PDB file of C-alpha atoms in Angstrom:
ATOM      1  CA  MET A   1      -2.749  -2.469  90.465  1.00  0.00           C
ATOM      2  CA  ARG A   2      -3.237   1.628  90.134  1.00  0.00           C
ATOM      3  CA  ILE A   3      -6.852   1.866  87.690  1.00  0.00           C
ATOM      4  CA  PHE A   4      -8.070   4.611  86.301  1.00  0.00           C
ATOM      5  CA  ILE A   5     -12.153   4.558  86.272  1.00  0.00           C
ATOM      6  CA  ALA A   6     -13.617   7.318  83.698  1.00  0.00           C
ATOM      7  CA  GLY A   7     -17.280   7.416  84.722  1.00  0.00           C
ATOM      8  CA  ALA A   8     -16.639   6.665  88.477  1.00  0.00           C
ATOM      9  CA  SER A   9     -19.583   7.879  89.872  1.00  0.00           C
ATOM     10  CA  GLY A  10     -21.738   6.398  87.744  1.00  0.00           C
ATOM     11  CA  ALA A  11     -23.835   3.379  88.754  1.00  0.00           C
ATOM     12  CA  ILE A  12     -21.267   0.860  88.425  1.00  0.00           C
ATOM     13  CA  GLY A  13     -18.505   2.621  88.964  1.00  0.00           C
ATOM     14  CA  ARG A  14     -19.372   3.070  92.101  1.00  0.00           C
ATOM     15  CA  HIS A  15     -19.545  -0.280  93.023  1.00  0.00           C
ATOM     16  CA  LEU A  16     -16.380  -1.028  91.241  1.00  0.00           C
ATOM     17  CA  VAL A  17     -14.254   1.786  93.648  1.00  0.00           C
ATOM     18  CA  SER A  18     -15.392  -0.542  96.018  1.00  0.00           C
ATOM     19  CA  GLN A  19     -14.377  -3.460  95.288  1.00  0.00           C
ATOM     20  CA  LEU A  20     -11.350  -2.503  93.825  1.00  0.00           C
ATOM     21  CA  VAL A  21      -9.812  -0.660  96.970  1.00  0.00           C
ATOM     22  CA  ALA A  22     -10.978  -3.396  98.987  1.00  0.00           C
ATOM     23  CA  ARG A  23      -8.701  -5.079  97.103  1.00  0.00           C
ATOM     24  CA  GLY A  24      -6.086  -3.352  97.669  1.00  0.00           C
ATOM     25  CA  HIS A  25      -5.592  -2.094  94.402  1.00  0.00           C
ATOM     26  CA  GLU A  26      -5.073   2.669  94.063  1.00  0.00           C
ATOM     27  CA  VAL A  27      -8.268   3.864  92.457  1.00  0.00           C
ATOM     28  CA  VAL A  28      -8.293   7.824  90.805  1.00  0.00           C
ATOM     29  CA  GLY A  29     -11.888   8.125  89.707  1.00  0.00           C
ATOM     30  CA  THR A  30     -13.408  10.548  87.596  1.00  0.00           C
ATOM     31  CA  THR A  31     -16.518  12.594  87.487  1.00  0.00           C
ATOM     32  CA  ARG A  32     -18.160  15.615  85.765  1.00  0.00           C
ATOM     33  CA  SER A  33     -19.670  16.810  88.956  1.00  0.00           C
ATOM     34  CA  ALA A  34     -17.331  18.326  92.130  1.00  0.00           C
ATOM     35  CA  ALA A  35     -20.788  17.387  94.093  1.00  0.00           C
ATOM     36  CA  LYS A  36     -19.450  13.688  93.486  1.00  0.00           C
ATOM     37  CA  LEU A  37     -16.015  13.779  94.621  1.00  0.00           C
ATOM     38  CA  GLY A  38     -16.667  13.346  98.479  1.00  0.00           C
ATOM     39  CA  ALA A  39     -19.095  10.838  97.476  1.00  0.00           C
ATOM     40  CA  LEU A  40     -16.413   9.160  95.335  1.00  0.00           C
ATOM     41  CA  ARG A  41     -13.699   9.820  98.157  1.00  0.00           C
ATOM     42  CA  ALA A  42     -15.197   7.913 101.165  1.00  0.00           C
ATOM     43  CA  LEU A  43     -14.896   5.116  98.846  1.00  0.00           C
ATOM     44  CA  GLY A  44     -11.790   5.301  98.717  1.00  0.00           C
ATOM     45  CA  ALA A  45     -10.826   6.061  95.529  1.00  0.00           C
ATOM     46  CA  GLU A  46      -8.954   9.792  94.709  1.00  0.00           C
ATOM     47  CA  PRO A  47     -11.912  11.882  92.641  1.00  0.00           C
ATOM     48  CA  VAL A  48     -11.019  13.994  89.808  1.00  0.00           C
ATOM     49  CA  ILE A  49     -13.285  15.865  87.400  1.00  0.00           C
ATOM     50  CA  VAL A  50     -12.781  15.815  83.857  1.00  0.00           C
ATOM     51  CA  ASP A  51     -14.615  16.223  80.688  1.00  0.00           C
ATOM     52  CA  ALA A  52     -14.575  13.044  78.669  1.00  0.00           C
ATOM     53  CA  LEU A  53     -14.956  15.116  75.632  1.00  0.00           C
ATOM     54  CA  ASP A  54     -11.751  16.900  75.990  1.00  0.00           C
ATOM     55  CA  PRO A  55      -9.050  15.317  74.268  1.00  0.00           C
ATOM     56  CA  ASP A  56      -6.370  17.703  76.369  1.00  0.00           C
ATOM     57  CA  SER A  57      -8.535  17.456  79.390  1.00  0.00           C
ATOM     58  CA  VAL A  58      -8.156  13.234  79.461  1.00  0.00           C
ATOM     59  CA  ALA A  59      -4.766  13.192  78.632  1.00  0.00           C
ATOM     60  CA  ASP A  60      -3.802  15.745  81.848  1.00  0.00           C
ATOM     61  CA  VAL A  61      -5.551  13.570  84.247  1.00  0.00           C
ATOM     62  CA  VAL A  62      -4.627  10.270  83.074  1.00  0.00           C
ATOM     63  CA  ALA A  63      -0.464  12.090  83.124  1.00  0.00           C
ATOM     64  CA  LYS A  64      -1.221  12.652  86.391  1.00  0.00           C
ATOM     65  CA  ALA A  65      -2.844   9.650  87.637  1.00  0.00           C
ATOM     66  CA  GLU A  66       0.465   7.576  85.963  1.00  0.00           C
ATOM     67  CA  PRO A  67      -2.131   4.320  85.818  1.00  0.00           C
ATOM     68  CA  GLU A  68      -1.423   0.232  85.293  1.00  0.00           C
ATOM     69  CA  VAL A  69      -5.001  -0.344  83.822  1.00  0.00           C
ATOM     70  CA  VAL A  70      -7.859   1.899  82.133  1.00  0.00           C
ATOM     71  CA  ILE A  71     -11.413   1.009  82.663  1.00  0.00           C
ATOM     72  CA  HIS A  72     -13.901   3.153  80.302  1.00  0.00           C
ATOM     73  CA  GLN A  73     -17.610   3.192  82.186  1.00  0.00           C
ATOM     74  CA  LEU A  74     -18.845   6.418  79.874  1.00  0.00           C
ATOM     75  CA  THR A  75     -21.843   6.959  79.682  1.00  0.00           C
ATOM     76  CA  ALA A  76     -24.992   9.849  79.519  1.00  0.00           C
ATOM     77  CA  LEU A  77     -27.564   7.827  80.749  1.00  0.00           C
ATOM     78  CA  SER A  78     -28.451   8.739  84.328  1.00  0.00           C
ATOM     79  CA  GLY A  79     -31.083  11.166  86.323  1.00  0.00           C
ATOM     80  CA  PRO A  80     -34.985  11.669  85.092  1.00  0.00           C
ATOM     81  CA  ALA A  81     -35.860  10.516  81.880  1.00  0.00           C
ATOM     82  CA  ASP A  82     -38.794  10.918  79.811  1.00  0.00           C
ATOM     83  CA  PHE A  83     -38.470  10.406  75.624  1.00  0.00           C
ATOM     84  CA  ARG A  84     -37.449  13.290  74.473  1.00  0.00           C
ATOM     85  CA  ARG A  85     -34.446  13.523  77.452  1.00  0.00           C
ATOM     86  CA  ALA A  86     -33.913   9.498  76.321  1.00  0.00           C
ATOM     87  CA  ARG A  87     -32.772  10.961  73.326  1.00  0.00           C
ATOM     88  CA  ARG A  88     -30.230  13.154  74.587  1.00  0.00           C
ATOM     89  CA  MET A  89     -29.026  10.796  76.712  1.00  0.00           C
ATOM     90  CA  ALA A  90     -27.940   8.643  74.304  1.00  0.00           C
ATOM     91  CA  ALA A  91     -27.103  11.065  71.772  1.00  0.00           C
ATOM     92  CA  ALA A  92     -24.209  12.475  74.292  1.00  0.00           C
ATOM     93  CA  THR A  93     -23.197   8.067  75.154  1.00  0.00           C
ATOM     94  CA  ASN A  94     -22.816   7.656  71.693  1.00  0.00           C
ATOM     95  CA  ARG A  95     -20.383  10.539  71.611  1.00  0.00           C
ATOM     96  CA  LEU A  96     -18.885   8.853  75.086  1.00  0.00           C
ATOM     97  CA  ARG A  97     -18.717   5.559  73.045  1.00  0.00           C
ATOM     98  CA  THR A  98     -16.376   7.365  70.351  1.00  0.00           C
ATOM     99  CA  GLU A  99     -14.863  10.304  70.925  1.00  0.00           C
ATOM    100  CA  GLY A 100     -14.347   9.721  74.757  1.00  0.00           C
ATOM    101  CA  THR A 101     -13.431   5.859  73.586  1.00  0.00           C
ATOM    102  CA  ASP A 102     -10.814   7.817  71.444  1.00  0.00           C
ATOM    103  CA  HIS A 103      -9.661  10.094  73.871  1.00  0.00           C
ATOM    104  CA  LEU A 104      -8.842   7.516  76.776  1.00  0.00           C
ATOM    105  CA  LEU A 105      -7.133   5.016  74.366  1.00  0.00           C
ATOM    106  CA  ALA A 106      -4.321   8.099  73.515  1.00  0.00           C
ATOM    107  CA  ALA A 107      -4.184   9.114  76.631  1.00  0.00           C
ATOM    108  CA  ALA A 108      -3.457   5.059  77.816  1.00  0.00           C
ATOM    109  CA  ARG A 109      -1.661   4.638  75.011  1.00  0.00           C
ATOM    110  CA  ALA A 110       1.042   7.644  75.842  1.00  0.00           C
ATOM    111  CA  VAL A 111       1.689   6.558  79.643  1.00  0.00           C
ATOM    112  CA  GLY A 112       2.653   2.801  79.326  1.00  0.00           C
ATOM    113  CA  VAL A 113      -1.153   1.743  80.383  1.00  0.00           C
ATOM    114  CA  ARG A 114      -1.040  -2.946  79.726  1.00  0.00           C
ATOM    115  CA  ARG A 115      -4.732  -3.248  80.399  1.00  0.00           C
ATOM    116  CA  PHE A 116      -7.805  -1.521  78.656  1.00  0.00           C
ATOM    117  CA  VAL A 117     -11.297  -2.640  80.255  1.00  0.00           C
ATOM    118  CA  ALA A 118     -14.295  -0.444  78.534  1.00  0.00           C
ATOM    119  CA  GLN A 119     -18.242  -1.383  79.224  1.00  0.00           C
ATOM    120  CA  SER A 120     -20.306  -2.307  75.710  1.00  0.00           C
ATOM    121  CA  ASN A 121     -23.513  -3.891  76.025  1.00  0.00           C
ATOM    122  CA  SER A 122     -25.564  -6.621  74.807  1.00  0.00           C
ATOM    123  CA  LEU A 123     -28.900  -5.260  73.849  1.00  0.00           C
ATOM    124  CA  TRP A 124     -27.610  -4.994  70.299  1.00  0.00           C
ATOM    125  CA  MET A 125     -26.430  -8.953  69.469  1.00  0.00           C
ATOM    126  CA  GLU A 126     -27.012  -9.661  65.573  1.00  0.00           C
ATOM    127  CA  ARG A 127     -30.975 -11.018  65.316  1.00  0.00           C
ATOM    128  CA  THR A 128     -29.667 -14.251  64.327  1.00  0.00           C
ATOM    129  CA  GLY A 129     -28.347 -17.538  64.953  1.00  0.00           C
ATOM    130  CA  GLY A 130     -31.121 -18.710  67.863  1.00  0.00           C
ATOM    131  CA  PRO A 131     -31.745 -16.928  71.503  1.00  0.00           C
ATOM    132  CA  VAL A 132     -28.492 -16.579  72.648  1.00  0.00           C
ATOM    133  CA  ALA A 133     -25.355 -15.934  71.813  1.00  0.00           C
ATOM    134  CA  ASP A 134     -21.628 -16.077  73.021  1.00  0.00           C
ATOM    135  CA  GLU A 135     -18.523 -13.802  72.767  1.00  0.00           C
ATOM    136  CA  SER A 136     -18.336 -14.947  68.671  1.00  0.00           C
ATOM    137  CA  GLY A 137     -21.442 -13.811  67.662  1.00  0.00           C
ATOM    138  CA  ARG A 138     -21.271  -9.628  66.512  1.00  0.00           C
ATOM    139  CA  ILE A 139     -23.156  -6.345  66.932  1.00  0.00           C
ATOM    140  CA  GLU A 140     -26.234  -6.359  64.646  1.00  0.00           C
ATOM    141  CA  PRO A 141     -24.424  -5.119  61.425  1.00  0.00           C
ATOM    142  CA  ASN A 142     -28.273  -3.808  59.678  1.00  0.00           C
ATOM    143  CA  PRO A 143     -30.086  -1.981  63.460  1.00  0.00           C
ATOM    144  CA  PRO A 144     -32.762   0.114  62.467  1.00  0.00           C
ATOM    145  CA  ALA A 145     -33.002   3.863  61.494  1.00  0.00           C
ATOM    146  CA  ASP A 146     -33.342   4.809  64.294  1.00  0.00           C
ATOM    147  CA  ALA A 147     -30.788   2.340  66.372  1.00  0.00           C
ATOM    148  CA  GLU A 148     -27.701   3.378  63.137  1.00  0.00           C
ATOM    149  CA  GLU A 149     -26.056   5.793  65.490  1.00  0.00           C
ATOM    150  CA  ALA A 150     -26.157   3.789  68.538  1.00  0.00           C
ATOM    151  CA  VAL A 151     -24.928   0.299  67.202  1.00  0.00           C
ATOM    152  CA  ALA A 152     -22.338   2.092  65.532  1.00  0.00           C
ATOM    153  CA  ALA A 153     -21.096   4.116  68.451  1.00  0.00           C
ATOM    154  CA  LEU A 154     -20.766   0.320  70.314  1.00  0.00           C
ATOM    155  CA  ARG A 155     -19.229  -1.369  67.279  1.00  0.00           C
ATOM    156  CA  HIS A 156     -16.870   1.173  67.345  1.00  0.00           C
ATOM    157  CA  LEU A 157     -15.947   1.420  70.658  1.00  0.00           C
ATOM    158  CA  GLU A 158     -15.689  -2.543  70.477  1.00  0.00           C
ATOM    159  CA  ARG A 159     -13.080  -1.860  67.521  1.00  0.00           C
ATOM    160  CA  ALA A 160     -11.623   0.196  68.508  1.00  0.00           C
ATOM    161  CA  VAL A 161     -10.480  -1.354  71.645  1.00  0.00           C
ATOM    162  CA  THR A 162      -9.828  -4.831  71.251  1.00  0.00           C
ATOM    163  CA  GLY A 163      -7.923  -3.535  68.208  1.00  0.00           C
ATOM    164  CA  VAL A 164      -5.147  -1.877  70.018  1.00  0.00           C
ATOM    165  CA  SER A 165      -1.786  -3.349  69.802  1.00  0.00           C
ATOM    166  CA  TRP A 166      -0.179  -1.868  72.701  1.00  0.00           C
ATOM    167  CA  ALA A 167      -2.408  -3.105  75.645  1.00  0.00           C
ATOM    168  CA  ASP A 168      -4.932  -5.979  76.279  1.00  0.00           C
ATOM    169  CA  GLY A 169      -7.829  -4.043  75.341  1.00  0.00           C
ATOM    170  CA  ILE A 170     -11.292  -5.458  76.569  1.00  0.00           C
ATOM    171  CA  ALA A 171     -14.384  -4.896  75.779  1.00  0.00           C
ATOM    172  CA  LEU A 172     -17.253  -6.254  78.465  1.00  0.00           C
ATOM    173  CA  ARG A 173     -20.939  -7.186  76.762  1.00  0.00           C
ATOM    174  CA  TYR A 174     -23.193  -6.241  79.761  1.00  0.00           C
ATOM    175  CA  GLY A 175     -26.813  -7.957  79.783  1.00  0.00           C
ATOM    176  CA  GLY A 176     -28.592  -5.210  81.452  1.00  0.00           C
ATOM    177  CA  PHE A 177     -27.994  -4.169  85.145  1.00  0.00           C
ATOM    178  CA  TYR A 178     -30.389  -3.806  87.763  1.00  0.00           C
ATOM    179  CA  GLY A 179     -29.764  -3.252  91.900  1.00  0.00           C
ATOM    180  CA  PRO A 180     -28.688   0.166  93.782  1.00  0.00           C
ATOM    181  CA  GLY A 181     -28.146   2.768  92.197  1.00  0.00           C
ATOM    182  CA  THR A 182     -29.081   1.387  89.110  1.00  0.00           C
ATOM    183  CA  GLY A 183     -32.432   2.398  87.036  1.00  0.00           C
ATOM    184  CA  ILE A 184     -34.355  -0.616  88.520  1.00  0.00           C
ATOM    185  CA  SER A 185     -34.360  -0.851  92.077  1.00  0.00           C
ATOM    186  CA  ALA A 186     -36.269  -0.215  94.198  1.00  0.00           C
ATOM    187  CA  GLU A 187     -34.952   3.022  95.459  1.00  0.00           C
ATOM    188  CA  PRO A 188     -36.680   6.306  95.450  1.00  0.00           C
ATOM    189  CA  GLY A 189     -35.743   8.155  91.460  1.00  0.00           C
ATOM    190  CA  ALA A 190     -35.443   4.660  90.197  1.00  0.00           C
ATOM    191  CA  VAL A 191     -36.405   5.288  86.256  1.00  0.00           C
ATOM    192  CA  MET A 192     -37.184   1.991  85.176  1.00  0.00           C
ATOM    193  CA  ALA A 193     -39.148   0.797  87.891  1.00  0.00           C
ATOM    194  CA  GLU A 194     -40.858   4.750  88.395  1.00  0.00           C
ATOM    195  CA  TRP A 195     -42.401   3.831  84.467  1.00  0.00           C
ATOM    196  CA  LEU A 196     -43.086  -0.175  85.597  1.00  0.00           C
ATOM    197  CA  ARG A 197     -45.476   1.429  88.786  1.00  0.00           C
ATOM    198  CA  LYS A 198     -47.301   4.167  86.511  1.00  0.00           C
ATOM    199  CA  ARG A 199     -47.441   1.319  84.087  1.00  0.00           C
ATOM    200  CA  ARG A 200     -45.565   3.204  81.597  1.00  0.00           C
ATOM    201  CA  PHE A 201     -43.398   0.960  80.885  1.00  0.00           C
ATOM    202  CA  PRO A 202     -45.363  -2.176  78.151  1.00  0.00           C
ATOM    203  CA  ILE A 203     -44.533  -5.207  76.792  1.00  0.00           C
ATOM    204  CA  ILE A 204     -44.012  -4.721  73.438  1.00  0.00           C
ATOM    205  CA  GLY A 205     -45.451  -7.355  70.534  1.00  0.00           C
ATOM    206  CA  GLY A 206     -45.246 -10.194  71.861  1.00  0.00           C
ATOM    207  CA  GLY A 207     -42.146  -9.558  74.165  1.00  0.00           C
ATOM    208  CA  GLY A 208     -40.453 -12.389  72.741  1.00  0.00           C
ATOM    209  CA  GLY A 209     -36.981 -10.778  72.273  1.00  0.00           C
ATOM    210  CA  VAL A 210     -34.697 -12.244  74.709  1.00  0.00           C
ATOM    211  CA  TRP A 211     -32.511 -10.271  77.346  1.00  0.00           C
ATOM    212  CA  SER A 212     -30.191 -10.786  79.635  1.00  0.00           C
ATOM    213  CA  LEU A 213     -30.135  -9.393  83.107  1.00  0.00           C
ATOM    214  CA  VAL A 214     -27.110  -9.063  85.823  1.00  0.00           C
ATOM    215  CA  HIS A 215     -27.224  -7.051  89.078  1.00  0.00           C
ATOM    216  CA  ILE A 216     -24.683  -4.632  88.832  1.00  0.00           C
ATOM    217  CA  VAL A 217     -23.315  -6.293  92.074  1.00  0.00           C
ATOM    218  CA  ASP A 218     -21.934  -8.783  89.457  1.00  0.00           C
ATOM    219  CA  ALA A 219     -21.803  -6.818  87.058  1.00  0.00           C
ATOM    220  CA  ALA A 220     -18.575  -5.002  88.668  1.00  0.00           C
ATOM    221  CA  SER A 221     -17.141  -8.034  89.594  1.00  0.00           C
ATOM    222  CA  ALA A 222     -17.012  -9.179  86.357  1.00  0.00           C
ATOM    223  CA  THR A 223     -15.066  -5.886  85.155  1.00  0.00           C
ATOM    224  CA  VAL A 224     -12.849  -6.507  88.764  1.00  0.00           C
ATOM    225  CA  ALA A 225     -11.942 -10.027  87.259  1.00  0.00           C
ATOM    226  CA  ALA A 226     -11.291  -8.824  83.556  1.00  0.00           C
ATOM    227  CA  VAL A 227      -8.906  -6.124  85.172  1.00  0.00           C
ATOM    228  CA  GLU A 228      -7.164  -8.772  87.417  1.00  0.00           C
ATOM    229  CA  ARG A 229      -6.732 -11.767  84.823  1.00  0.00           C
ATOM    230  CA  GLY A 230      -8.951 -10.195  81.791  1.00  0.00           C
ATOM    231  CA  ARG A 231      -7.048 -11.202  77.997  1.00  0.00           C
ATOM    232  CA  ARG A 232      -7.740  -9.342  74.829  1.00  0.00           C
ATOM    233  CA  GLY A 233     -10.754  -9.772  73.262  1.00  0.00           C
ATOM    234  CA  ILE A 234     -14.719  -9.798  74.411  1.00  0.00           C
ATOM    235  CA  TYR A 235     -16.342 -10.813  77.671  1.00  0.00           C
ATOM    236  CA  HIS A 236     -19.796 -11.089  77.805  1.00  0.00           C
ATOM    237  CA  VAL A 237     -21.085 -10.412  81.289  1.00  0.00           C
ATOM    238  CA  GLY A 238     -24.849 -11.661  82.080  1.00  0.00           C
ATOM    239  CA  ASP A 239     -26.522 -13.728  84.304  1.00  0.00           C
ATOM    240  CA  ASP A 240     -27.630 -17.836  83.451  1.00  0.00           C
ATOM    241  CA  GLU A 241     -31.751 -16.841  82.963  1.00  0.00           C
ATOM    242  CA  PRO A 242     -31.438 -15.588  79.609  1.00  0.00           C
ATOM    243  CA  ALA A 243     -35.446 -14.529  79.042  1.00  0.00           C
ATOM    244  CA  PRO A 244     -38.447 -13.255  77.271  1.00  0.00           C
ATOM    245  CA  VAL A 245     -39.587  -9.689  77.583  1.00  0.00           C
ATOM    246  CA  ARG A 246     -42.408 -11.399  78.275  1.00  0.00           C
ATOM    247  CA  ASP A 247     -41.574 -13.668  81.035  1.00  0.00           C
ATOM    248  CA  PHE A 248     -39.119 -11.502  83.342  1.00  0.00           C
ATOM    249  CA  LEU A 249     -40.926  -8.216  82.916  1.00  0.00           C
ATOM    250  CA  PRO A 250     -43.693  -9.267  84.932  1.00  0.00           C
ATOM    251  CA  GLU A 251     -41.937 -10.604  87.888  1.00  0.00           C
ATOM    252  CA  LEU A 252     -39.676  -7.384  88.176  1.00  0.00           C
ATOM    253  CA  ALA A 253     -43.415  -5.251  88.645  1.00  0.00           C
ATOM    254  CA  ARG A 254     -44.489  -7.873  90.813  1.00  0.00           C
ATOM    255  CA  ALA A 255     -41.637  -7.824  92.925  1.00  0.00           C
ATOM    256  CA  LEU A 256     -41.853  -3.314  92.973  1.00  0.00           C
ATOM    257  CA  GLY A 257     -45.290  -3.745  94.354  1.00  0.00           C
ATOM    258  CA  ALA A 258     -46.777  -2.550  90.634  1.00  0.00           C
ATOM    259  CA  ARG A 259     -49.736  -3.774  88.380  1.00  0.00           C
ATOM    260  CA  PRO A 260     -48.705  -6.550  85.830  1.00  0.00           C
ATOM    261  CA  PRO A 261     -47.329  -4.129  82.326  1.00  0.00           C
ATOM    262  CA  ARG A 262     -49.428  -3.386  79.623  1.00  0.00           C
ATOM    263  CA  ARG A 263     -49.322  -5.440  76.889  1.00  0.00           C
ATOM    264  CA  VAL A 264     -49.223  -2.953  73.345  1.00  0.00           C
ATOM    265  CA  PRO A 265     -49.314  -3.757  69.690  1.00  0.00           C
ATOM    266  CA  ALA A 266     -46.469  -3.281  67.901  1.00  0.00           C
ATOM    267  CA  TRP A 267     -47.571  -1.111  65.357  1.00  0.00           C
ATOM    268  CA  LEU A 268     -49.193   1.136  67.712  1.00  0.00           C
ATOM    269  CA  VAL A 269     -45.651   1.672  69.587  1.00  0.00           C
ATOM    270  CA  ARG A 270     -43.885   2.355  66.388  1.00  0.00           C
ATOM    271  CA  PRO A 271     -44.463   5.660  65.479  1.00  0.00           C
ATOM    272  CA  LEU A 272     -44.536   6.976  69.613  1.00  0.00           C
ATOM    273  CA  ALA A 273     -41.015   4.928  70.300  1.00  0.00           C
ATOM    274  CA  GLY A 274     -39.857   4.254  67.342  1.00  0.00           C
ATOM    275  CA  ARG A 275     -38.623   0.643  65.322  1.00  0.00           C
ATOM    276  CA  GLY A 276     -35.259   0.500  67.428  1.00  0.00           C
ATOM    277  CA  PRO A 277     -37.357   0.037  70.744  1.00  0.00           C
ATOM    278  CA  VAL A 278     -39.753  -1.846  69.104  1.00  0.00           C
ATOM    279  CA  ASP A 279     -37.315  -4.374  68.339  1.00  0.00           C
ATOM    280  CA  MET A 280     -35.280  -4.585  71.582  1.00  0.00           C
ATOM    281  CA  MET A 281     -38.350  -5.500  72.647  1.00  0.00           C
ATOM    282  CA  THR A 282     -39.157  -8.976  70.032  1.00  0.00           C
ATOM    283  CA  ARG A 283     -36.185  -9.127  68.680  1.00  0.00           C
ATOM    284  CA  ALA A 284     -32.822  -8.951  70.876  1.00  0.00           C
ATOM    285  CA  ARG A 285     -31.293 -11.815  71.364  1.00  0.00           C
ATOM    286  CA  GLY A 286     -29.369 -13.235  75.036  1.00  0.00           C
ATOM    287  CA  ILE A 287     -25.847 -13.992  75.573  1.00  0.00           C
ATOM    288  CA  SER A 288     -23.744 -16.897  77.492  1.00  0.00           C
ATOM    289  CA  SER A 289     -21.400 -16.238  79.816  1.00  0.00           C
ATOM    290  CA  GLU A 290     -19.654 -19.359  79.781  1.00  0.00           C
ATOM    291  CA  LYS A 291     -16.404 -17.746  78.140  1.00  0.00           C
ATOM    292  CA  THR A 292     -15.636 -14.975  81.319  1.00  0.00           C
ATOM    293  CA  LYS A 293     -16.319 -17.331  84.200  1.00  0.00           C
ATOM    294  CA  ARG A 294     -14.423 -20.443  82.639  1.00  0.00           C
ATOM    295  CA  GLU A 295     -11.644 -18.142  82.132  1.00  0.00           C
ATOM    296  CA  LEU A 296     -11.550 -15.252  84.497  1.00  0.00           C
ATOM    297  CA  GLY A 297     -12.843 -17.068  87.564  1.00  0.00           C
ATOM    298  CA  TRP A 298     -16.544 -15.320  87.486  1.00  0.00           C
ATOM    299  CA  THR A 299     -18.810 -16.263  89.895  1.00  0.00           C
ATOM    300  CA  LEU A 300     -22.066 -14.582  90.331  1.00  0.00           C
ATOM    301  CA  ARG A 301     -23.903 -13.387  94.011  1.00  0.00           C
ATOM    302  CA  TYR A 302     -27.694 -13.282  91.600  1.00  0.00           C
ATOM    303  CA  PRO A 303     -27.291 -16.435  89.416  1.00  0.00           C
ATOM    304  CA  THR A 304     -30.564 -15.255  87.498  1.00  0.00           C
ATOM    305  CA  TRP A 305     -32.565 -12.137  88.035  1.00  0.00           C
ATOM    306  CA  ARG A 306     -34.805 -14.212  89.441  1.00  0.00           C
ATOM    307  CA  VAL A 307     -33.270 -14.570  93.279  1.00  0.00           C
ATOM    308  CA  GLY A 308     -31.927 -11.205  92.334  1.00  0.00           C
ATOM    309  CA  PHE A 309     -35.183  -9.684  91.957  1.00  0.00           C
ATOM    310  CA  ALA A 310     -36.627 -11.527  94.847  1.00  0.00           C
ATOM    311  CA  GLU A 311     -33.042 -10.105  97.319  1.00  0.00           C
ATOM    312  CA  GLY A 312     -30.770  -8.133  95.576  1.00  0.00           C
ATOM    313  CA  LEU A 313     -33.259  -4.728  94.510  1.00  0.00           C
ATOM    314  CA  GLY A 314     -32.083  -2.627  97.415  1.00  0.00           C
TER     315      GLY A 314
END
C-alpha cells in the first residue's frame, strides 16, 4: 500500500517507516525540519515538510502523496524538558491532536483514503473499574483541572477518528514508550532516564498508579498490524504486565545504573507539578491488549517491561 505518515521523524515514526518499508509498502513521511529529510530518505521514505496546523499545507501534501492509508503520529513531545517547557510541549501536542487531526482527516477524505490510524494513549483511562481496562473503557470524564485540556484533546481525537463513515478509523491507545529514540532509553539525552539518574523523577505518594508500558519496536509493529488488518475502533497497545509505578520505576532505575528513586508525599508535589502528574502516579489504570493480539495477530518482541529493561533500552 501507499502510506502517508504524519510525524514520521518522531520516536515511533522512524520505527514505523523501517517496518513498513521492510514489508513492501511505499511510505511518504512528514517532518517539520529540513534537517531530518535525509534521515527519512535513508530509511526508505519519501520525505516531505509540512506544517500540520496549516490546513492548506496538509491538504496539499496529502493530495500529492495520494495515499491509501494515513497514519497520524503527530506530537510535540521531544527534546530536553523542564516543567515549564513540558507545559509548552503538552499545549502544542493538544493542538496537534485537535486541529491537526481535523486537518488530516479532511485531507484524507478528499483523496479517498480507506484507513486512518491515529495515536492516542492509555494514561487517562477512567479511574474506576479495577487496575486494568480493555477497549470498552472510556477516557476519564473528570480529570484534574490541569489535565483537562490534554484529556479533552485525546477524547476529540478518538471521537473524530473512529467516527468517520468513509474509512476505517482506528485509534491506538499506546502504553508508555521506552527503548531507542524515546525518553526512556540508555541513549545520551533521554529525558526521563536523565531525570532518574539525577533522582528528579520520584515515586509520588504510594506509587499505586498502574501503568502499561510498551517497547517502541512493539508499538510500531502493532501499528503496522493495524494498518494491514485493523477495523474501525480502538485498540490497546501495551505489554503483558501492567504494573504500579512503585514496582517498575525502581527496576528501571536499576537497569539505567541509577540509584533508587526517592519517595515524595503527594501533598508536597501537587503545588509544584500540579494535580495531573500526581493523579497519573497514584490513580492511573493499565490496559489489556488481548483484543489487539487476537484480532490483529500482534506478537511482542518484549512481552514485559522486565524483559525490555534488561534487553531493549538501547
